[in-house]
Amino acid sequence: MLQADFRQERLKKIVEALKKQAQQIDQQLSERIEHWFDVHLFSCDSNKALDYVLEVERNLNRLPQLSGNAQHYLAQQLSLQIEALVVALRPGVIDKKQTDKRLTTAATLASQHQRLAQYHEYERRLQQNLLDAQQLPSSPQQILHCQQRLNRCQQAIMQLEERIRQQEEGAEVNRR
């Protein structure tokens, strides 16, 4: 429990730093940026960076109240949100075109990481289905069907991981 409290406090400090950065960016930008992040990443839709940080703060405060899968899902969501905000709010001179491109890249990557986590959850369930089919008196057709679904899921995971890797390499080149 002590370690969880330490992590919670550390995350709160990160959120506070992001809040300050967001306030500075909101003050510096003469033109407001629409659609900061992918709609699956944040529930808010605002043209101010601070609103997204405040959503993260609310989610962080909700985390200890949840348990089990709900807590795990929210923790994953928080991780993706914080990662996207750190990339989007990186200190430096704010150039609208660079900011828009950076935000789009961060949102896309975060969305793809979220989809990858979802695919891994599907894979886990499909592996369990296959195991159940193999242990129970099932027809060979049913076992084959479970194996084929698992293979397609694993193929989708490999393709998505490759797309993420390529995008991350492209983002790294653009930062230099």
Tab-separated table of N, CA and C in Angstrom:
chain	number	residue	atom	x	y	z
A	1	MET	N	0.828	-1.196	0.000
A	1	MET	CA	0.000	0.000	0.000
A	1	MET	C	0.868	1.255	0.000
A	2	LEU	N	1.987	1.197	0.716
A	2	LEU	CA	2.877	2.339	0.792
A	2	LEU	C	3.438	2.688	-0.585
A	3	GLN	N	3.781	1.654	-1.342
A	3	GLN	CA	4.314	1.873	-2.682
A	3	GLN	C	3.252	2.494	-3.601
A	4	ALA	N	2.000	2.069	-3.460
A	4	ALA	CA	0.912	2.622	-4.259
A	4	ALA	C	0.708	4.097	-3.931
A	5	ASP	N	0.800	4.433	-2.651
A	5	ASP	CA	0.676	5.839	-2.245
A	5	ASP	C	1.808	6.673	-2.831
A	6	PHE	N	3.010	6.108	-2.846
A	6	PHE	CA	4.160	6.811	-3.410
A	6	PHE	C	3.937	7.081	-4.906
A	7	ARG	N	3.460	6.037	-5.634
A	7	ARG	CA	3.195	6.206	-7.068
A	7	ARG	C	2.115	7.247	-7.303
A	8	GLN	N	1.085	7.224	-6.464
A	8	GLN	CA	-0.015	8.180	-6.592
A	8	GLN	C	0.509	9.607	-6.409
A	9	GLU	N	1.359	9.815	-5.419
A	9	GLU	CA	1.921	11.147	-5.178
A	9	GLU	C	2.830	11.582	-6.332
A	10	ARG	N	3.592	10.646	-6.856
A	10	ARG	CA	4.468	10.953	-7.983
A	10	ARG	C	3.644	11.347	-9.202
A	11	LEU	N	2.568	10.634	-9.458
A	11	LEU	CA	1.686	10.972	-10.582
A	11	LEU	C	1.035	12.342	-10.376
A	12	LYS	N	0.674	12.648	-9.152
A	12	LYS	CA	0.080	13.957	-8.872
A	12	LYS	C	1.070	15.083	-9.173
A	13	LYS	N	2.357	14.850	-8.864
A	13	LYS	CA	3.374	15.855	-9.176
A	13	LYS	C	3.535	16.019	-10.686
A	14	ILE	N	3.482	14.922	-11.408
A	14	ILE	CA	3.574	14.988	-12.877
A	14	ILE	C	2.389	15.762	-13.430
A	15	VAL	N	1.201	15.490	-12.901
A	15	VAL	CA	-0.006	16.188	-13.365
A	15	VAL	C	0.095	17.677	-13.054
A	16	GLU	N	0.634	18.028	-11.905
A	16	GLU	CA	0.801	19.447	-11.563
A	16	GLU	C	1.758	20.140	-12.551
A	17	ALA	N	2.841	19.458	-12.897
A	17	ALA	CA	3.779	20.022	-13.877
A	17	ALA	C	3.100	20.165	-15.241
A	18	LEU	N	2.316	19.171	-15.633
A	18	LEU	CA	1.589	19.250	-16.905
A	18	LEU	C	0.566	20.388	-16.876
A	19	LYS	N	-0.032	20.601	-15.722
A	19	LYS	CA	-1.019	21.678	-15.589
A	19	LYS	C	-0.362	23.037	-15.831
A	20	LYS	N	0.826	23.223	-15.260
A	20	LYS	CA	1.550	24.488	-15.464
A	20	LYS	C	1.923	24.667	-16.935
A	21	GLN	N	2.402	23.598	-17.566
A	21	GLN	CA	2.753	23.676	-18.985
A	21	GLN	C	1.523	23.990	-19.828
A	22	ALA	N	0.409	23.363	-19.512
A	22	ALA	CA	-0.825	23.574	-20.273
A	22	ALA	C	-1.294	25.022	-20.131
A	23	GLN	N	-1.201	25.562	-18.930
A	23	GLN	CA	-1.604	26.957	-18.717
A	23	GLN	C	-0.733	27.904	-19.540
A	24	GLN	N	0.567	27.635	-19.569
A	24	GLN	CA	1.475	28.469	-20.360
A	24	GLN	C	1.149	28.378	-21.845
A	25	ILE	N	0.907	27.176	-22.324
A	25	ILE	CA	0.590	26.997	-23.745
A	25	ILE	C	-0.723	27.673	-24.083
A	26	ASP	N	-1.727	27.522	-23.228
A	26	ASP	CA	-3.018	28.161	-23.480
A	26	ASP	C	-2.876	29.686	-23.545
A	27	GLN	N	-1.979	30.251	-22.733
A	27	GLN	CA	-1.756	31.703	-22.756
A	27	GLN	C	-0.985	32.132	-23.994
A	28	GLN	N	-0.056	31.290	-24.471
A	28	GLN	CA	0.796	31.647	-25.606
A	28	GLN	C	0.090	31.536	-26.946
A	29	LEU	N	-0.819	30.605	-27.060
A	29	LEU	CA	-1.445	30.372	-28.364
A	29	LEU	C	-2.500	31.428	-28.645
A	30	SER	N	-2.296	32.154	-29.732
A	30	SER	CA	-3.300	33.136	-30.118
A	30	SER	C	-4.467	32.431	-30.817
A	31	GLU	N	-4.152	31.425	-31.621
A	31	GLU	CA	-5.192	30.613	-32.256
A	31	GLU	C	-5.362	29.358	-31.435
A	32	ARG	N	-6.587	29.032	-31.142
A	32	ARG	CA	-6.861	27.827	-30.367
A	32	ARG	C	-6.755	26.601	-31.263
A	33	ILE	N	-6.221	25.545	-30.721
A	33	ILE	CA	-6.075	24.306	-31.463
A	33	ILE	C	-7.314	23.461	-31.217
A	34	GLU	N	-7.954	23.057	-32.285
A	34	GLU	CA	-9.114	22.185	-32.152
A	34	GLU	C	-8.650	20.739	-32.208
A	35	HIS	N	-9.386	19.902	-31.531
A	35	HIS	CA	-9.134	18.460	-31.555
A	35	HIS	C	-7.695	18.138	-31.144
A	36	TRP	N	-7.364	18.434	-29.934
A	36	TRP	CA	-6.028	18.178	-29.421
A	36	TRP	C	-5.668	16.712	-29.515
A	37	PHE	N	-6.610	15.855	-29.136
A	37	PHE	CA	-6.317	14.425	-29.054
A	37	PHE	C	-7.441	13.613	-29.672
A	38	ASP	N	-7.146	12.349	-29.908
A	38	ASP	CA	-8.119	11.407	-30.435
A	38	ASP	C	-9.306	11.294	-29.471
A	39	VAL	N	-10.513	11.148	-30.018
A	39	VAL	CA	-11.711	11.096	-29.176
A	39	VAL	C	-11.746	9.876	-28.271
A	40	HIS	N	-11.007	8.820	-28.588
A	40	HIS	CA	-10.978	7.635	-27.751
A	40	HIS	C	-10.021	7.785	-26.574
A	41	LEU	N	-9.152	8.754	-26.664
A	41	LEU	CA	-8.150	8.934	-25.617
A	41	LEU	C	-8.671	9.784	-24.462
A	42	PHE	N	-9.387	10.850	-24.780
A	42	PHE	CA	-9.939	11.750	-23.769
A	42	PHE	C	-11.433	11.890	-24.003
A	43	SER	N	-12.185	12.026	-22.929
A	43	SER	CA	-13.623	12.223	-23.088
A	43	SER	C	-13.949	13.698	-23.339
A	44	CYS	N	-13.077	14.600	-22.902
A	44	CYS	CA	-13.351	16.016	-23.138
A	44	CYS	C	-12.962	16.399	-24.562
A	45	ASP	N	-13.618	17.403	-25.068
A	45	ASP	CA	-13.326	17.935	-26.402
A	45	ASP	C	-13.208	19.445	-26.239
A	46	SER	N	-11.985	19.908	-26.112
A	46	SER	CA	-11.755	21.307	-25.799
A	46	SER	C	-10.656	21.866	-26.689
A	47	ASN	N	-10.617	23.184	-26.781
A	47	ASN	CA	-9.530	23.807	-27.520
A	47	ASN	C	-8.464	24.346	-26.565
A	48	LYS	N	-8.549	23.957	-25.302
A	48	LYS	CA	-7.556	24.359	-24.304
A	48	LYS	C	-6.844	23.118	-23.768
A	49	ALA	N	-5.544	23.219	-23.672
A	49	ALA	CA	-4.737	22.102	-23.170
A	49	ALA	C	-5.048	21.798	-21.714
A	50	LEU	N	-5.336	22.823	-20.934
A	50	LEU	CA	-5.590	22.646	-19.506
A	50	LEU	C	-6.772	21.712	-19.253
A	51	ASP	N	-7.792	21.758	-20.093
A	51	ASP	CA	-8.966	20.902	-19.891
A	51	ASP	C	-8.594	19.423	-19.942
A	52	TYR	N	-7.639	19.069	-20.788
A	52	TYR	CA	-7.206	17.677	-20.881
A	52	TYR	C	-6.421	17.260	-19.641
A	53	VAL	N	-5.614	18.162	-19.131
A	53	VAL	CA	-4.859	17.865	-17.904
A	53	VAL	C	-5.822	17.712	-16.730
A	54	LEU	N	-6.857	18.531	-16.696
A	54	LEU	CA	-7.842	18.425	-15.620
A	54	LEU	C	-8.591	17.088	-15.683
A	55	GLU	N	-8.833	16.591	-16.888
A	55	GLU	CA	-9.456	15.267	-17.017
A	55	GLU	C	-8.541	14.187	-16.428
A	56	VAL	N	-7.247	14.286	-16.718
A	56	VAL	CA	-6.289	13.330	-16.160
A	56	VAL	C	-6.306	13.416	-14.635
A	57	GLU	N	-6.359	14.616	-14.122
A	57	GLU	CA	-6.378	14.807	-12.674
A	57	GLU	C	-7.625	14.160	-12.051
A	58	ARG	N	-8.775	14.342	-12.698
A	58	ARG	CA	-10.009	13.714	-12.195
A	58	ARG	C	-9.891	12.182	-12.218
A	59	ASN	N	-9.351	11.662	-13.310
A	59	ASN	CA	-9.188	10.207	-13.415
A	59	ASN	C	-8.219	9.680	-12.361
A	60	LEU	N	-7.163	10.419	-12.116
A	60	LEU	CA	-6.185	10.017	-11.107
A	60	LEU	C	-6.829	9.975	-9.722
A	61	ASN	N	-7.694	10.934	-9.439
A	61	ASN	CA	-8.376	10.954	-8.147
A	61	ASN	C	-9.407	9.824	-8.022
A	62	ARG	N	-9.966	9.363	-9.146
A	62	ARG	CA	-10.935	8.264	-9.145
A	62	ARG	C	-10.265	6.905	-8.998
A	63	LEU	N	-9.015	6.793	-9.382
A	63	LEU	CA	-8.324	5.507	-9.442
A	63	LEU	C	-8.373	4.704	-8.134
A	64	PRO	N	-8.080	5.295	-6.980
A	64	PRO	CA	-8.086	4.495	-5.741
A	64	PRO	C	-9.480	3.993	-5.347
A	65	GLN	N	-10.521	4.619	-5.871
A	65	GLN	CA	-11.885	4.230	-5.523
A	65	GLN	C	-12.341	2.989	-6.286
A	66	LEU	N	-11.623	2.628	-7.352
A	66	LEU	CA	-11.995	1.494	-8.180
A	66	LEU	C	-11.205	0.257	-7.780
A	67	SER	N	-11.640	-0.880	-8.294
A	67	SER	CA	-10.901	-2.116	-8.041
A	67	SER	C	-11.028	-3.033	-9.246
A	68	GLY	N	-10.172	-4.029	-9.289
A	68	GLY	CA	-10.247	-5.053	-10.336
A	68	GLY	C	-10.017	-4.516	-11.732
A	69	ASN	N	-10.839	-5.022	-12.664
A	69	ASN	CA	-10.692	-4.644	-14.076
A	69	ASN	C	-10.923	-3.158	-14.313
A	70	ALA	N	-11.856	-2.557	-13.581
A	70	ALA	CA	-12.134	-1.129	-13.755
A	70	ALA	C	-10.903	-0.301	-13.401
A	71	GLN	N	-10.243	-0.678	-12.314
A	71	GLN	CA	-9.037	0.038	-11.905
A	71	GLN	C	-7.914	-0.179	-12.919
A	72	HIS	N	-7.784	-1.410	-13.392
A	72	HIS	CA	-6.750	-1.726	-14.383
A	72	HIS	C	-6.983	-0.935	-15.672
A	73	TYR	N	-8.222	-0.891	-16.140
A	73	TYR	CA	-8.537	-0.156	-17.367
A	73	TYR	C	-8.243	1.340	-17.193
A	74	LEU	N	-8.686	1.912	-16.075
A	74	LEU	CA	-8.454	3.336	-15.848
A	74	LEU	C	-6.960	3.633	-15.727
A	75	ALA	N	-6.209	2.737	-15.111
A	75	ALA	CA	-4.755	2.929	-14.993
A	75	ALA	C	-4.107	2.920	-16.374
A	76	GLN	N	-4.542	2.014	-17.251
A	76	GLN	CA	-4.023	1.991	-18.626
A	76	GLN	C	-4.376	3.283	-19.350
A	77	GLN	N	-5.621	3.709	-19.204
A	77	GLN	CA	-6.086	4.939	-19.850
A	77	GLN	C	-5.270	6.129	-19.352
A	78	LEU	N	-5.052	6.201	-18.053
A	78	LEU	CA	-4.252	7.283	-17.476
A	78	LEU	C	-2.834	7.278	-18.037
A	79	SER	N	-2.252	6.118	-18.146
A	79	SER	CA	-0.902	6.004	-18.683
A	79	SER	C	-0.838	6.569	-20.105
A	80	LEU	N	-1.802	6.194	-20.927
A	80	LEU	CA	-1.833	6.681	-22.310
A	80	LEU	C	-2.078	8.189	-22.357
A	81	GLN	N	-2.979	8.667	-21.507
A	81	GLN	CA	-3.284	10.094	-21.487
A	81	GLN	C	-2.066	10.909	-21.062
A	82	ILE	N	-1.391	10.456	-20.022
A	82	ILE	CA	-0.215	11.186	-19.538
A	82	ILE	C	0.887	11.166	-20.590
A	83	GLU	N	1.077	10.020	-21.221
A	83	GLU	CA	2.090	9.909	-22.275
A	83	GLU	C	1.797	10.899	-23.414
A	84	ALA	N	0.538	10.956	-23.822
A	84	ALA	CA	0.165	11.871	-24.905
A	84	ALA	C	0.351	13.327	-24.483
A	85	LEU	N	-0.006	13.654	-23.257
A	85	LEU	CA	0.153	15.026	-22.774
A	85	LEU	C	1.626	15.419	-22.667
A	86	VAL	N	2.459	14.514	-22.187
A	86	VAL	CA	3.885	14.817	-22.065
A	86	VAL	C	4.466	15.148	-23.438
A	87	VAL	N	4.091	14.366	-24.447
A	87	VAL	CA	4.582	14.618	-25.803
A	87	VAL	C	4.019	15.940	-26.331
A	88	ALA	N	2.727	16.141	-26.142
A	88	ALA	CA	2.076	17.322	-26.705
A	88	ALA	C	2.492	18.618	-26.023
A	89	LEU	N	2.786	18.549	-24.742
A	89	LEU	CA	3.081	19.763	-23.978
A	89	LEU	C	4.564	19.943	-23.707
A	90	ARG	N	5.375	19.235	-24.459
A	90	ARG	CA	6.820	19.339	-24.274
A	90	ARG	C	7.235	20.813	-24.347
A	91	PRO	N	8.060	21.233	-23.412
A	91	PRO	CA	8.466	22.645	-23.391
A	91	PRO	C	9.221	23.043	-24.662
A	92	GLY	N	9.099	24.269	-25.003
A	92	GLY	CA	9.782	24.788	-26.176
A	92	GLY	C	8.964	25.898	-26.791
A	93	VAL	N	9.478	26.420	-27.858
A	93	VAL	CA	8.771	27.477	-28.562
A	93	VAL	C	7.565	26.854	-29.262
A	94	ILE	N	6.421	27.447	-29.073
A	94	ILE	CA	5.196	26.907	-29.641
A	94	ILE	C	5.012	27.460	-31.052
A	95	ASP	N	5.071	26.565	-31.994
A	95	ASP	CA	4.767	26.867	-33.386
A	95	ASP	C	3.518	26.072	-33.713
A	96	LYS	N	2.478	26.748	-34.177
A	96	LYS	CA	1.191	26.088	-34.369
A	96	LYS	C	1.294	24.867	-35.266
A	97	LYS	N	2.017	24.947	-36.362
A	97	LYS	CA	2.111	23.804	-37.269
A	97	LYS	C	2.833	22.644	-36.596
A	98	GLN	N	3.920	22.950	-35.902
A	98	GLN	CA	4.649	21.891	-35.201
A	98	GLN	C	3.785	21.308	-34.089
A	99	THR	N	3.068	22.164	-33.377
A	99	THR	CA	2.216	21.694	-32.294
A	99	THR	C	1.116	20.807	-32.839
A	100	ASP	N	0.464	21.248	-33.919
A	100	ASP	CA	-0.601	20.434	-34.513
A	100	ASP	C	-0.078	19.069	-34.923
A	101	LYS	N	1.085	19.031	-35.575
A	101	LYS	CA	1.660	17.766	-36.028
A	101	LYS	C	2.040	16.897	-34.830
A	102	ARG	N	2.628	17.512	-33.801
A	102	ARG	CA	3.026	16.778	-32.616
A	102	ARG	C	1.805	16.197	-31.906
A	103	LEU	N	0.740	16.999	-31.811
A	103	LEU	CA	-0.472	16.543	-31.152
A	103	LEU	C	-1.119	15.406	-31.926
A	104	THR	N	-1.165	15.537	-33.228
A	104	THR	CA	-1.747	14.486	-34.058
A	104	THR	C	-0.964	13.202	-33.904
A	105	THR	N	0.351	13.290	-33.941
A	105	THR	CA	1.196	12.106	-33.788
A	105	THR	C	1.011	11.496	-32.405
A	106	ALA	N	1.010	12.315	-31.378
A	106	ALA	CA	0.839	11.804	-30.010
A	106	ALA	C	-0.522	11.147	-29.844
A	107	ALA	N	-1.550	11.775	-30.379
A	107	ALA	CA	-2.893	11.207	-30.265
A	107	ALA	C	-2.999	9.889	-31.013
A	108	THR	N	-2.427	9.835	-32.195
A	108	THR	CA	-2.476	8.604	-32.990
A	108	THR	C	-1.727	7.488	-32.285
A	109	LEU	N	-0.537	7.787	-31.797
A	109	LEU	CA	0.249	6.772	-31.095
A	109	LEU	C	-0.468	6.290	-29.838
A	110	ALA	N	-1.012	7.197	-29.078
A	110	ALA	CA	-1.706	6.816	-27.854
A	110	ALA	C	-2.929	5.959	-28.179
A	111	SER	N	-3.643	6.331	-29.223
A	111	SER	CA	-4.807	5.562	-29.644
A	111	SER	C	-4.397	4.167	-30.087
A	112	GLN	N	-3.288	4.067	-30.809
A	112	GLN	CA	-2.820	2.763	-31.265
A	112	GLN	C	-2.321	1.910	-30.102
A	113	HIS	N	-1.682	2.527	-29.128
A	113	HIS	CA	-1.255	1.780	-27.940
A	113	HIS	C	-2.474	1.261	-27.171
A	114	GLN	N	-3.518	2.072	-27.128
A	114	GLN	CA	-4.740	1.650	-26.464
A	114	GLN	C	-5.364	0.472	-27.224
A	115	ARG	N	-5.397	0.555	-28.530
A	115	ARG	CA	-5.929	-0.533	-29.348
A	115	ARG	C	-5.078	-1.795	-29.161
A	116	LEU	N	-3.764	-1.625	-29.067
A	116	LEU	CA	-2.875	-2.774	-28.862
A	116	LEU	C	-3.175	-3.460	-27.524
A	117	ALA	N	-3.397	-2.680	-26.493
A	117	ALA	CA	-3.747	-3.254	-25.186
A	117	ALA	C	-5.062	-4.029	-25.284
A	118	GLN	N	-5.989	-3.493	-26.031
A	118	GLN	CA	-7.267	-4.170	-26.232
A	118	GLN	C	-7.069	-5.478	-27.001
A	119	TYR	N	-6.235	-5.466	-28.020
A	119	TYR	CA	-5.941	-6.680	-28.786
A	119	TYR	C	-5.285	-7.739	-27.913
A	120	HIS	N	-4.397	-7.308	-27.022
A	120	HIS	CA	-3.751	-8.261	-26.113
A	120	HIS	C	-4.788	-8.889	-25.167
A	121	GLU	N	-5.768	-8.105	-24.765
A	121	GLU	CA	-6.844	-8.647	-23.933
A	121	GLU	C	-7.658	-9.669	-24.730
A	122	TYR	N	-7.958	-9.370	-25.995
A	122	TYR	CA	-8.649	-10.334	-26.862
A	122	TYR	C	-7.824	-11.617	-26.995
A	123	GLU	N	-6.521	-11.434	-27.189
A	123	GLU	CA	-5.638	-12.593	-27.336
A	123	GLU	C	-5.691	-13.473	-26.085
A	124	ARG	N	-5.658	-12.848	-24.925
A	124	ARG	CA	-5.717	-13.601	-23.670
A	124	ARG	C	-7.017	-14.403	-23.593
A	125	ARG	N	-8.129	-13.771	-23.953
A	125	ARG	CA	-9.428	-14.470	-23.917
A	125	ARG	C	-9.467	-15.612	-24.931
A	126	LEU	N	-8.932	-15.360	-26.140
A	126	LEU	CA	-8.929	-16.402	-27.163
A	126	LEU	C	-8.039	-17.572	-26.766
A	127	GLN	N	-6.923	-17.294	-26.103
A	127	GLN	CA	-6.069	-18.375	-25.609
A	127	GLN	C	-6.817	-19.207	-24.566
A	128	GLN	N	-7.576	-18.526	-23.718
A	128	GLN	CA	-8.360	-19.237	-22.709
A	128	GLN	C	-9.454	-20.072	-23.374
A	129	ASN	N	-10.108	-19.533	-24.399
A	129	ASN	CA	-11.129	-20.281	-25.137
A	129	ASN	C	-10.534	-21.534	-25.779
A	130	LEU	N	-9.355	-21.383	-26.365
A	130	LEU	CA	-8.695	-22.528	-27.001
A	130	LEU	C	-8.335	-23.580	-25.948
A	131	LEU	N	-7.807	-23.130	-24.837
A	131	LEU	CA	-7.452	-24.046	-23.757
A	131	LEU	C	-8.693	-24.790	-23.255
A	132	ASP	N	-9.775	-24.060	-23.069
A	132	ASP	CA	-11.031	-24.685	-22.635
A	132	ASP	C	-11.518	-25.707	-23.655
A	133	ALA	N	-11.453	-25.353	-24.932
A	133	ALA	CA	-11.905	-26.257	-25.998
A	133	ALA	C	-11.044	-27.521	-26.036
A	134	GLN	N	-9.756	-27.376	-25.755
A	134	GLN	CA	-8.860	-28.533	-25.766
A	134	GLN	C	-9.078	-29.435	-24.558
A	135	GLN	N	-9.460	-28.853	-23.436
A	135	GLN	CA	-9.632	-29.634	-22.209
A	135	GLN	C	-11.008	-30.283	-22.106
A	136	LEU	N	-11.991	-29.653	-22.692
A	136	LEU	CA	-13.345	-30.194	-22.654
A	136	LEU	C	-13.549	-31.103	-23.858
A	137	PRO	N	-14.529	-31.977	-23.773
A	137	PRO	CA	-14.799	-32.801	-24.958
A	137	PRO	C	-15.409	-31.936	-26.069
A	138	SER	N	-14.562	-31.407	-26.919
A	138	SER	CA	-14.983	-30.536	-28.013
A	138	SER	C	-14.681	-31.211	-29.336
A	139	SER	N	-15.378	-30.758	-30.330
A	139	SER	CA	-15.120	-31.310	-31.658
A	139	SER	C	-13.830	-30.728	-32.212
A	140	PRO	N	-13.165	-31.465	-33.082
A	140	PRO	CA	-11.951	-30.934	-33.707
A	140	PRO	C	-12.226	-29.645	-34.480
A	141	GLN	N	-13.438	-29.507	-35.011
A	141	GLN	CA	-13.817	-28.282	-35.734
A	141	GLN	C	-13.821	-27.086	-34.794
A	142	GLN	N	-14.344	-27.286	-33.600
A	142	GLN	CA	-14.402	-26.191	-32.626
A	142	GLN	C	-12.993	-25.784	-32.197
A	143	ILE	N	-12.128	-26.758	-31.969
A	143	ILE	CA	-10.736	-26.466	-31.596
A	143	ILE	C	-10.036	-25.728	-32.724
A	144	LEU	N	-10.254	-26.193	-33.964
A	144	LEU	CA	-9.659	-25.543	-35.126
A	144	LEU	C	-10.151	-24.103	-35.262
A	145	HIS	N	-11.444	-23.900	-35.045
A	145	HIS	CA	-12.027	-22.560	-35.124
A	145	HIS	C	-11.387	-21.631	-34.074
A	146	CYS	N	-11.238	-22.124	-32.853
A	146	CYS	CA	-10.596	-21.326	-31.784
A	146	CYS	C	-9.150	-20.985	-32.157
A	147	GLN	N	-8.428	-21.954	-32.713
A	147	GLN	CA	-7.035	-21.736	-33.113
A	147	GLN	C	-6.946	-20.702	-34.224
A	148	GLN	N	-7.854	-20.773	-35.183
A	148	GLN	CA	-7.840	-19.817	-36.294
A	148	GLN	C	-8.124	-18.397	-35.802
A	149	ARG	N	-9.069	-18.246	-34.887
A	149	ARG	CA	-9.377	-16.919	-34.342
A	149	ARG	C	-8.166	-16.357	-33.588
A	150	LEU	N	-7.517	-17.221	-32.813
A	150	LEU	CA	-6.321	-16.803	-32.080
A	150	LEU	C	-5.213	-16.395	-33.051
A	151	ASN	N	-5.028	-17.159	-34.121
A	151	ASN	CA	-3.994	-16.828	-35.115
A	151	ASN	C	-4.274	-15.480	-35.776
A	152	ARG	N	-5.533	-15.220	-36.123
A	152	ARG	CA	-5.882	-13.926	-36.739
A	152	ARG	C	-5.637	-12.772	-35.767
A	153	CYS	N	-5.959	-12.997	-34.511
A	153	CYS	CA	-5.726	-11.967	-33.495
A	153	CYS	C	-4.229	-11.688	-33.346
A	154	GLN	N	-3.428	-12.735	-33.298
A	154	GLN	CA	-1.980	-12.560	-33.159
A	154	GLN	C	-1.393	-11.867	-34.393
A	155	GLN	N	-1.938	-12.164	-35.554
A	155	GLN	CA	-1.488	-11.488	-36.782
A	155	GLN	C	-1.817	-9.992	-36.709
A	156	ALA	N	-3.016	-9.664	-36.236
A	156	ALA	CA	-3.405	-8.255	-36.092
A	156	ALA	C	-2.496	-7.545	-35.087
A	157	ILE	N	-2.123	-8.234	-34.021
A	157	ILE	CA	-1.222	-7.648	-33.024
A	157	ILE	C	0.133	-7.345	-33.658
A	158	MET	N	0.662	-8.289	-34.418
A	158	MET	CA	1.971	-8.073	-35.058
A	158	MET	C	1.915	-6.905	-36.037
A	159	GLN	N	0.848	-6.802	-36.809
A	159	GLN	CA	0.710	-5.707	-37.763
A	159	GLN	C	0.613	-4.363	-37.043
A	160	LEU	N	-0.169	-4.313	-35.973
A	160	LEU	CA	-0.313	-3.071	-35.223
A	160	LEU	C	1.000	-2.683	-34.547
A	161	GLU	N	1.706	-3.651	-33.994
A	161	GLU	CA	3.008	-3.359	-33.378
A	161	GLU	C	3.985	-2.807	-34.417
A	162	GLU	N	3.943	-3.329	-35.613
A	162	GLU	CA	4.815	-2.832	-36.679
A	162	GLU	C	4.455	-1.391	-37.050
A	163	ARG	N	3.153	-1.092	-37.161
A	163	ARG	CA	2.722	0.277	-37.468
A	163	ARG	C	3.163	1.235	-36.368
A	164	ILE	N	3.016	0.809	-35.124
A	164	ILE	CA	3.423	1.651	-33.994
A	164	ILE	C	4.930	1.899	-34.051
A	165	ARG	N	5.692	0.832	-34.290
A	165	ARG	CA	7.149	0.967	-34.367
A	165	ARG	C	7.533	1.956	-35.464
A	166	GLN	N	6.915	1.844	-36.634
A	166	GLN	CA	7.222	2.747	-37.750
A	166	GLN	C	6.853	4.182	-37.409
A	167	GLN	N	5.702	4.372	-36.765
A	167	GLN	CA	5.300	5.731	-36.395
A	167	GLN	C	6.232	6.311	-35.350
A	168	GLU	N	6.626	5.500	-34.380
A	168	GLU	CA	7.534	5.997	-33.343
A	168	GLU	C	8.881	6.352	-33.926
A	169	GLU	N	9.350	5.567	-34.875
A	169	GLU	CA	10.612	5.908	-35.535
A	169	GLU	C	10.475	7.195	-36.349
A	170	GLY	N	9.347	7.350	-37.023
A	170	GLY	CA	9.091	8.576	-37.784
A	170	GLY	C	8.983	9.786	-36.893
A	171	ALA	N	8.335	9.620	-35.733
A	171	ALA	CA	8.206	10.716	-34.776
A	171	ALA	C	9.565	11.096	-34.217
A	172	GLU	N	10.404	10.098	-33.988
A	172	GLU	CA	11.751	10.341	-33.467
A	172	GLU	C	12.570	11.132	-34.477
A	173	VAL	N	12.451	10.785	-35.753
A	173	VAL	CA	13.187	11.511	-36.810
A	173	VAL	C	12.698	12.947	-36.892
A	174	ASN	N	11.377	13.172	-36.757
A	174	ASN	CA	10.822	14.514	-36.844
A	174	ASN	C	11.220	15.396	-35.662
A	175	ARG	N	11.553	14.792	-34.521
A	175	ARG	CA	11.939	15.581	-33.343
A	175	ARG	C	13.363	16.114	-33.471
A	176	ARG	N	14.167	15.472	-34.289
A	176	ARG	CA	15.583	15.866	-34.387
A	176	ARG	C	15.768	17.119	-35.163
